Coordinates of C-alpha atoms in Angstrom, one line a residue:
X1 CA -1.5 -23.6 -7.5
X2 CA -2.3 -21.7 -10.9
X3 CA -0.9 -19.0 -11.7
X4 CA -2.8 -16.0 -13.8
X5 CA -2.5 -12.7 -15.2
X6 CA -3.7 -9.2 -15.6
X7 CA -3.3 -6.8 -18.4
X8 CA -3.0 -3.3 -18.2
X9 CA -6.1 -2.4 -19.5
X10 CA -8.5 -4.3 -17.2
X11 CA -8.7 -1.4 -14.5
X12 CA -11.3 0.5 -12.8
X13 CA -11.5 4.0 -11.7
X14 CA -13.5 3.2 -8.3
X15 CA -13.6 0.8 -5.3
X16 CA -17.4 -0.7 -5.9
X17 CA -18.2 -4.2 -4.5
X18 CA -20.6 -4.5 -7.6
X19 CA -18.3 -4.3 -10.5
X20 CA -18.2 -8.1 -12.3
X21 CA -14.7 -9.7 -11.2
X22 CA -12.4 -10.5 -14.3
X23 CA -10.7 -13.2 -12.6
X24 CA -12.0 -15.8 -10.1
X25 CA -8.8 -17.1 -8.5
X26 CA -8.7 -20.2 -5.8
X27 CA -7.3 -19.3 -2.7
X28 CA -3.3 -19.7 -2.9
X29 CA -3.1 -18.7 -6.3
X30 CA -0.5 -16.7 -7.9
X31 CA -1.7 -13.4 -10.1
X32 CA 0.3 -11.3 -12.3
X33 CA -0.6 -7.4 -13.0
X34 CA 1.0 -5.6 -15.7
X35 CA -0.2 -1.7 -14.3
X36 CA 0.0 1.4 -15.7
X37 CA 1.5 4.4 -13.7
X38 CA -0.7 6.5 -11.6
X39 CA -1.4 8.9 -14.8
X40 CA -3.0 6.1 -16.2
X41 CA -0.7 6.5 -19.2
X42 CA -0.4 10.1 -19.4
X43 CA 2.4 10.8 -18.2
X44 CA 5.4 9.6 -20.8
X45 CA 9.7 9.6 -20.3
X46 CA 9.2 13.1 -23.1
X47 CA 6.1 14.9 -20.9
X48 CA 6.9 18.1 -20.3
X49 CA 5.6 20.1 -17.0
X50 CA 3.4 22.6 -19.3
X51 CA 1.6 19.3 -20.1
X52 CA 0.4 18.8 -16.2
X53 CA -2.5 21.8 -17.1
X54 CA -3.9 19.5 -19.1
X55 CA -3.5 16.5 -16.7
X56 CA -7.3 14.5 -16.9
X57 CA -7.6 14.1 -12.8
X58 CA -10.4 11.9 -13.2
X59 CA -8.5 9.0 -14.7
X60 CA -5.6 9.1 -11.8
X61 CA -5.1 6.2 -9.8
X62 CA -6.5 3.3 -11.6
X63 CA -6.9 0.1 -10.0
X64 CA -6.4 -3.0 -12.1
X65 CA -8.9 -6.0 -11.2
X66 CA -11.0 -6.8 -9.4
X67 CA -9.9 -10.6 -8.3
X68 CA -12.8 -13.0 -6.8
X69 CA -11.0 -15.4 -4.1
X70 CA -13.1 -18.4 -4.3
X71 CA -13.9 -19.4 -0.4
X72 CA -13.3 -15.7 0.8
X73 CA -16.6 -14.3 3.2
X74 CA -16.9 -11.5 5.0
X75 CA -15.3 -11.6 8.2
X76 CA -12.1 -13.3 6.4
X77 CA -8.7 -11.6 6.6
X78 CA -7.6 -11.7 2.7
X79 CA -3.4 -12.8 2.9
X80 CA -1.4 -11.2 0.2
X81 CA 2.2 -12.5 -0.6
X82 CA 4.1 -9.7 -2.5
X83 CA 6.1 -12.2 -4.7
X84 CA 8.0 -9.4 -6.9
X85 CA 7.7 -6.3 -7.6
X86 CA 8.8 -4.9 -10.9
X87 CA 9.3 -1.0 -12.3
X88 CA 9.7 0.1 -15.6
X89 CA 12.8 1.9 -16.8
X90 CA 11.5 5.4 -16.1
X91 CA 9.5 7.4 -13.6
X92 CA 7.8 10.7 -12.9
X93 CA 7.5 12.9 -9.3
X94 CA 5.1 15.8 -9.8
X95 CA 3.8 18.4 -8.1
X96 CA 0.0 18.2 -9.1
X97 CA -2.1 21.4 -8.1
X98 CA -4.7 21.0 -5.4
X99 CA -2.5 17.5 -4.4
X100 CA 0.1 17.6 -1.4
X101 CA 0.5 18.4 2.1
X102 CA 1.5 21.9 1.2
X103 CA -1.0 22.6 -1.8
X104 CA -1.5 25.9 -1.1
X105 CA 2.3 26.8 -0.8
X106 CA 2.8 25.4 -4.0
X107 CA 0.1 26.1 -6.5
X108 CA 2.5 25.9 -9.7
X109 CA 3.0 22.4 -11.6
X110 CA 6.5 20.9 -11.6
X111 CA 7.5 17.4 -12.9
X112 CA 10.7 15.4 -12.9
X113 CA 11.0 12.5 -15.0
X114 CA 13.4 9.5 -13.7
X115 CA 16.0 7.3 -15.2
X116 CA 15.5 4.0 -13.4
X117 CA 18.0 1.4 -15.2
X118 CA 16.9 -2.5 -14.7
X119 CA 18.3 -3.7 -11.8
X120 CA 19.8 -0.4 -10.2
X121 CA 19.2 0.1 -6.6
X122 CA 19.3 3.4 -6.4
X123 CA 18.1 6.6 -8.7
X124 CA 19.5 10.3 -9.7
X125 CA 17.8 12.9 -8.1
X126 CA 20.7 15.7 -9.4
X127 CA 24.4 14.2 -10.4
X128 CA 25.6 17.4 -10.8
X129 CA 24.7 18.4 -6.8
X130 CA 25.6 14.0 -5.8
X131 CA 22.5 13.2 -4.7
X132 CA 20.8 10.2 -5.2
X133 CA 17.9 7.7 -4.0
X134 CA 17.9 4.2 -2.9
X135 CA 14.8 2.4 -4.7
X136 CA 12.7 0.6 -2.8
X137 CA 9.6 -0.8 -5.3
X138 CA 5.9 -1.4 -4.4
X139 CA 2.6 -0.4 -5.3
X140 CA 0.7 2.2 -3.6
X141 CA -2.7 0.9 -4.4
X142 CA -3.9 -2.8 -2.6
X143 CA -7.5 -3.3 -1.4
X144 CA -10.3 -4.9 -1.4
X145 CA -13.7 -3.9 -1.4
X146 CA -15.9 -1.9 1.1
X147 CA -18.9 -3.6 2.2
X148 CA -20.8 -0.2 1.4
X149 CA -22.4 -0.1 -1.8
X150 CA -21.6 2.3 -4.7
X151 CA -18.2 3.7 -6.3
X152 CA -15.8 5.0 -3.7
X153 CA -13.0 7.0 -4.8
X154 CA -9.4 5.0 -5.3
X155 CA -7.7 8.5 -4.3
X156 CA -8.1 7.7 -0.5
X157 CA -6.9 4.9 1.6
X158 CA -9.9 2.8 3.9
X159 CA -9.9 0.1 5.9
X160 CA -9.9 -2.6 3.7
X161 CA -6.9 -0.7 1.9
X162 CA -6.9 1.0 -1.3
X163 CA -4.2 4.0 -1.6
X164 CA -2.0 3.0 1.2
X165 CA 0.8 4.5 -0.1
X166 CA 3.3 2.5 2.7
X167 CA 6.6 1.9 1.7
X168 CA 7.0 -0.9 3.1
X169 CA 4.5 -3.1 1.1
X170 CA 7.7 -4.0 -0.7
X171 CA 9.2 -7.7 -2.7
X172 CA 8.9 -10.3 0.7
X173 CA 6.1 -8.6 2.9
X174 CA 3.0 -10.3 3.2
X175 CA -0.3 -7.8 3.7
X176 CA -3.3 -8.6 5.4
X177 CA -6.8 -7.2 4.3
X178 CA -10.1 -7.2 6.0
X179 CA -13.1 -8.8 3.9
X180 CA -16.1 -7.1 3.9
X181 CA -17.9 -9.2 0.5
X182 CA -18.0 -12.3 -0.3
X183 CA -14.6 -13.2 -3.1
X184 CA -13.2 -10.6 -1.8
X185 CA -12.9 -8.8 -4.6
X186 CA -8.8 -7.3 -4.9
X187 CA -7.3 -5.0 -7.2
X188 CA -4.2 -3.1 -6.9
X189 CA -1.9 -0.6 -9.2
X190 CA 0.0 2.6 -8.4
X191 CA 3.6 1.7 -9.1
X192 CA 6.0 3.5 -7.1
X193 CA 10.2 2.5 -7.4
X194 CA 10.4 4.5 -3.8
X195 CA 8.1 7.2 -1.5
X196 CA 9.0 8.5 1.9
X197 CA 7.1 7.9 4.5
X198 CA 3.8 10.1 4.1
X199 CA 4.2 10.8 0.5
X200 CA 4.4 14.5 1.3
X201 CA 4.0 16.7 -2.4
X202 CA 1.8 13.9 -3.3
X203 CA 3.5 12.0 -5.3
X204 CA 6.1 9.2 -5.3
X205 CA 8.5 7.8 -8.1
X206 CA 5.5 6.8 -9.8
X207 CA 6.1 4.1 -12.6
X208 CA 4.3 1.6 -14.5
X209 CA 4.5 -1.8 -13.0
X210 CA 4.3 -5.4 -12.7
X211 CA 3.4 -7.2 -9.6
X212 CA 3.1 -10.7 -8.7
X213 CA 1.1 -11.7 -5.5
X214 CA -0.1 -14.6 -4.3
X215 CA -4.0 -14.2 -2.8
X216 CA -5.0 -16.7 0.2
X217 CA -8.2 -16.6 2.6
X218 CA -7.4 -16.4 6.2
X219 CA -9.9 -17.8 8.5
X220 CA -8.6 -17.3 12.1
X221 CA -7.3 -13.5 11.9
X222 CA -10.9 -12.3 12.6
X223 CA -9.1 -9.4 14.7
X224 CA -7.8 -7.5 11.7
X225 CA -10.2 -4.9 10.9
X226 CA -7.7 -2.4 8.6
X227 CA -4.9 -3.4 6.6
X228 CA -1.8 -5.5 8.8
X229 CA 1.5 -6.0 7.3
X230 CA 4.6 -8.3 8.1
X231 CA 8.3 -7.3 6.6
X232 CA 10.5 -9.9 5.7
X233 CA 13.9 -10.3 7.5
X234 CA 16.3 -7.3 7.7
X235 CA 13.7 -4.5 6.9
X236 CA 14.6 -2.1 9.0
X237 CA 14.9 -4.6 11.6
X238 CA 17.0 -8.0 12.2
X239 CA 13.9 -9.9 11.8
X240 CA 11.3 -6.9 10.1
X241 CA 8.0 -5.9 11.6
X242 CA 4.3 -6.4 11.8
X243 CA 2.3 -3.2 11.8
X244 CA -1.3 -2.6 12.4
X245 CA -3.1 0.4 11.5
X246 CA -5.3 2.9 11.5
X247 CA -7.4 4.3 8.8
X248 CA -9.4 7.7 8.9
X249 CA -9.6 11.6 8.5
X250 CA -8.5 12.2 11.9
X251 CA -4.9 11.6 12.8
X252 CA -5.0 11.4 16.4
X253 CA -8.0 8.9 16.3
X254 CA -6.0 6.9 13.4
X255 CA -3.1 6.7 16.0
X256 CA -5.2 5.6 18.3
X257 CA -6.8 2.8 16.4
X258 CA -3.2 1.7 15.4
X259 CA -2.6 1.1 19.0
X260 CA -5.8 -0.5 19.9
X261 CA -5.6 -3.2 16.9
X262 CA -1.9 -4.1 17.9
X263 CA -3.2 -4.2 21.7
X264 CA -5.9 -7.1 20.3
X265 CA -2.9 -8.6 17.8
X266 CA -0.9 -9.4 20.9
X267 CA -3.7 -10.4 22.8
X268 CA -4.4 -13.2 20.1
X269 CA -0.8 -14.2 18.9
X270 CA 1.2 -13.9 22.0
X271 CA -1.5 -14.6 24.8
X272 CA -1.2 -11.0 26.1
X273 CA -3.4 -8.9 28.3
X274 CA -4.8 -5.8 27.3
X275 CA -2.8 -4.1 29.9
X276 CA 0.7 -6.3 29.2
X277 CA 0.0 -5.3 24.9
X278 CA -0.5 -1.4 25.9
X279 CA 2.7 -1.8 28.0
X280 CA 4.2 -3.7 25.3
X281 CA 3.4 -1.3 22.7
X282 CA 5.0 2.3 24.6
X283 CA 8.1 1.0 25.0
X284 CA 8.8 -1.2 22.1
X285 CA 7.1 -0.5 18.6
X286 CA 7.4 2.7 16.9
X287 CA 3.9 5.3 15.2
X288 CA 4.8 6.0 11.5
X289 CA 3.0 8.7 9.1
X290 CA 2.3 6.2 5.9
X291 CA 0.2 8.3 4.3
X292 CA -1.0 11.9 4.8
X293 CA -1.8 13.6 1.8
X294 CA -4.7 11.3 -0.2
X295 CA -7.9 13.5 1.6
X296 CA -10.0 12.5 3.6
X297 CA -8.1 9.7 5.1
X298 CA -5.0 9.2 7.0
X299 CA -2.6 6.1 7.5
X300 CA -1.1 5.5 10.6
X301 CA 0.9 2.9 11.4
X302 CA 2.1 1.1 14.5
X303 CA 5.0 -0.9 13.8
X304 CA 6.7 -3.9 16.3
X305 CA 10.1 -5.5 15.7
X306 CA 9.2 -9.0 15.6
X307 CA 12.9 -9.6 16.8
X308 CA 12.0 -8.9 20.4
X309 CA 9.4 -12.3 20.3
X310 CA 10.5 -16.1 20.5
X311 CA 13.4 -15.9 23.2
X312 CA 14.2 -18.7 25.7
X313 CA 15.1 -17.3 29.1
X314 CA 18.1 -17.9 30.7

């Protein structure tokens, strides 16, 4: 399979199924993106917090792509193999105003800028005080287009993706994306080298980034209507998880849509009914907050070890 790259400057500001592709890719290919931090380049190891006033908003959260997937139609699950995941030596955690769960609370800038040496698995948060972070890499941004036409926002997360902002889109998991147009159409940026679940002041270790994925066309996982993932071995779990989710402005009704699309995932991968998947689901997989601060949409994801499938009975 070829593989192909993307350079930092071939971004867009917008999710909009009618911007021209600059890469058509065959299904199974390999594509490299070298992505600028969430700033779009603003931000810099010697930006100081007085700099956040003058912060352009408007150019946050670039996307780079988009990628046609020659053979991809709507109704196709889009298969994305996170091959590696990259940071660069530095990173920034800000608190933006009018961004975070508690945006009111804090109305005053702040930024801390990050030492992230190559190959370090964790980061100093204060030496002084001993605390430190593990870092987990991924990038907080992987969609595809909506079917609906015009420029939609890259600050919120949809069905078809965008600003997930899951951790757990890390080196090893493979995510699964509805199609809505025909190619497709991917794009993905937003370096982070770690978040917390729900990404609460609004930020993560944002970083600039390459990622390597591979992009296939799925054509019998017609039942996954929002973004699925899988976790590789030993992610939080002997032998990781797959998660459906749920994608909108209301949490409870996210929750619930997390639920009903693992209910119909079982249904079609393990043969179960309705009732056995509902079961299935209260007593073995676990609700997690991804992402709760990127207005109007929520994340919520249902997540079930896969370590509990594939045993012989006694």
């Amino acid at each position: 399979m070829s593989i192909h790259s993307v350079k930092r400057s071939q971004c867009h500001l917008a999710w909009d199924n009618s911007i021209t592709p600059i890469l058509r890719v065959k299904s199974g290919d390999t594509v490299s993106f070298d992505c600028l931090d969430a700033s779009n380049g603003q931000i810099t190891p010697t930006t100081a917090t007085s700099a956040l006033a003058a912060l352009d908003i408007a150019t946050l959260d670039q996307v780079n792509g988009p990628i046609y997937i020659e053979t991809a139609q709507p109704g196709d699950t889009l298969q994305v193999d996170i091959l590696d995941v990259v940071t660069a030596e530095w990173g920034w955690t800000g608190v933006l105003p009018g961004f975070g769960l508690l945006a009111d609370e804090f109305p005053e800038p702040y930024l801390k800028i990050w030492d992230l040496p190559a190959g370090a698995h964790h980061a100093w948060f204060d030496k002084m005080k001993g605390i430190k972070v593990p870092l987990r890499p991924f990038a907080g941004e992987m969609g595809v287009a909506l079917r609906e036409k015009g420029p939609h926002s890259t600050i919120p997360p949809y069905r078809t993706g965008g600003n997930v902002d899951t951790k757990f889109l890390t080196k090893g998991t493979t995510l699964y994306l509805p199609v809505e147009v025909e190619g497709a159409l991917f794009s993905t940026g937003d370096g982070h080298a770690t978040q917390g679940d729900g990404e609460v002041c609004g930020s993560a270790i944002e970083t600039p980034m390459k990622i390597t994925v591979r992009l296939s066309v799925v054509k019998n996982k017609p039942y996954v209507k929002t973004p699925h993932f899988s976790t590789h071995k030993g992610v939080d779990d002997p032998n990781g998880y797959y998660c459906t989710t749920g994608v909108g402005p209301d949490i409870r009704e996210a929750a619930r849509d997390a639920v009903r699309h693992m209910i119909r995932t079982l249904g079609a991968e393990h043969g179960l009914s309705s009732e056995e998947a509902y079961v299935l689901c209260s007593v073995a997989a676990d609700l997690r907050m991804h992402e709760v601060v990127d207005m109007p949409n929520y994340v919520i994801g249902l997540m079930m070890p896969k370590s509990i499938f594939g045993h012989k009975s006694d």
